[in-house]
PDB file of C-alpha atoms in Angstrom:
ATOM      1  CA  MET S 279    -196.827 192.235  61.090  1.00  0.00           C
ATOM      2  CA  PRO S 280    -194.340 195.004  61.828  1.00  0.00           C
ATOM      3  CA  THR S 281    -190.771 194.394  60.718  1.00  0.00           C
ATOM      4  CA  GLY S 282    -188.535 193.463  63.626  1.00  0.00           C
ATOM      5  CA  SER S 283    -191.416 192.106  65.710  1.00  0.00           C
ATOM      6  CA  GLY S 284    -189.605 188.762  65.915  1.00  0.00           C
ATOM      7  CA  GLY S 285    -192.797 186.779  65.403  1.00  0.00           C
ATOM      8  CA  GLY S 286    -193.936 184.799  62.426  1.00  0.00           C
ATOM      9  CA  TYR S 287    -192.207 183.933  59.181  1.00  0.00           C
ATOM     10  CA  ILE S 288    -191.857 185.513  55.767  1.00  0.00           C
ATOM     11  CA  GLY S 289    -192.492 183.451  52.642  1.00  0.00           C
ATOM     12  CA  ASN S 290    -191.569 184.044  49.009  1.00  0.00           C
ATOM     13  CA  LYS S 291    -194.345 183.214  46.509  1.00  0.00           C
ATOM     14  CA  ASN S 292    -191.785 182.583  43.732  1.00  0.00           C
ATOM     15  CA  SER S 293    -189.335 180.270  45.520  1.00  0.00           C
ATOM     16  CA  LYS S 294    -191.882 178.745  47.934  1.00  0.00           C
ATOM     17  CA  LYS S 295    -189.311 179.170  50.745  1.00  0.00           C
ATOM     18  CA  PHE S 296    -189.919 180.774  54.112  1.00  0.00           C
ATOM     19  CA  HIS S 297    -187.552 182.695  56.362  1.00  0.00           C
ATOM     20  CA  ARG S 298    -187.190 184.154  59.821  1.00  0.00           C
ATOM     21  CA  PRO S 299    -188.059 187.878  59.770  1.00  0.00           C
ATOM     22  CA  ASP S 300    -184.411 188.781  60.493  1.00  0.00           C
ATOM     23  CA  CYS S 301    -182.990 186.602  57.670  1.00  0.00           C
ATOM     24  CA  ARG S 302    -181.054 188.567  55.056  1.00  0.00           C
ATOM     25  CA  TRP S 303    -182.937 186.749  52.293  1.00  0.00           C
ATOM     26  CA  ALA S 304    -186.322 187.731  53.743  1.00  0.00           C
ATOM     27  CA  ALA S 305    -185.297 191.376  53.398  1.00  0.00           C
ATOM     28  CA  GLU S 306    -184.720 190.858  49.660  1.00  0.00           C
ATOM     29  CA  ILE S 307    -188.213 189.525  48.844  1.00  0.00           C
ATOM     30  CA  ALA S 308    -190.121 191.917  46.586  1.00  0.00           C
ATOM     31  CA  PRO S 309    -193.295 193.231  48.280  1.00  0.00           C
ATOM     32  CA  HIS S 310    -195.576 191.582  45.695  1.00  0.00           C
ATOM     33  CA  ASN S 311    -193.965 188.160  46.361  1.00  0.00           C
ATOM     34  CA  ARG S 312    -194.080 188.433  50.161  1.00  0.00           C
ATOM     35  CA  VAL S 313    -196.355 186.156  52.225  1.00  0.00           C
ATOM     36  CA  GLU S 314    -196.557 186.310  56.018  1.00  0.00           C
ATOM     37  CA  PHE S 315    -197.161 183.274  58.204  1.00  0.00           C
ATOM     38  CA  ARG S 316    -197.946 183.191  61.915  1.00  0.00           C
ATOM     39  CA  SER S 317    -196.214 179.870  62.515  1.00  0.00           C
ATOM     40  CA  ARG S 318    -193.762 177.423  60.969  1.00  0.00           C
ATOM     41  CA  GLU S 319    -196.563 174.857  60.698  1.00  0.00           C
ATOM     42  CA  GLU S 320    -198.725 177.296  58.743  1.00  0.00           C
ATOM     43  CA  ALA S 321    -195.895 177.845  56.220  1.00  0.00           C
ATOM     44  CA  VAL S 322    -195.232 174.107  55.824  1.00  0.00           C
ATOM     45  CA  LYS S 323    -198.944 173.352  55.357  1.00  0.00           C
ATOM     46  CA  ALA S 324    -199.049 175.992  52.615  1.00  0.00           C
ATOM     47  CA  GLY S 325    -196.321 174.091  50.757  1.00  0.00           C
ATOM     48  CA  TYR S 326    -193.341 176.272  51.667  1.00  0.00           C
ATOM     49  CA  VAL S 327    -189.909 174.877  52.591  1.00  0.00           C
ATOM     50  CA  PRO S 328    -187.531 176.350  55.188  1.00  0.00           C
ATOM     51  CA  CYS S 329    -184.611 178.538  54.152  1.00  0.00           C
ATOM     52  CA  LYS S 330    -181.250 176.737  54.325  1.00  0.00           C
ATOM     53  CA  VAL S 331    -179.527 179.863  55.658  1.00  0.00           C
ATOM     54  CA  CYS S 332    -181.707 180.961  58.616  1.00  0.00           C
ATOM     55  CA  ARG S 333    -183.202 177.491  59.247  1.00  0.00           C
ATOM     56  CA  PRO S 334    -186.603 178.608  60.569  1.00  0.00           C
TER      57      PRO S 334
END
């Protein structure tokens, strides 16, 4: 997914949190810890919790 596309969510394998693509914390995720989700439901089903800053 291209950065800035506005779709989907970015997850962090270490913290198990997911973010909106424009969240400042999503930008700080190391490439090897980055997971992309198409929907909020997909992230939640994978065991990820929403970021408390961007509230995806």
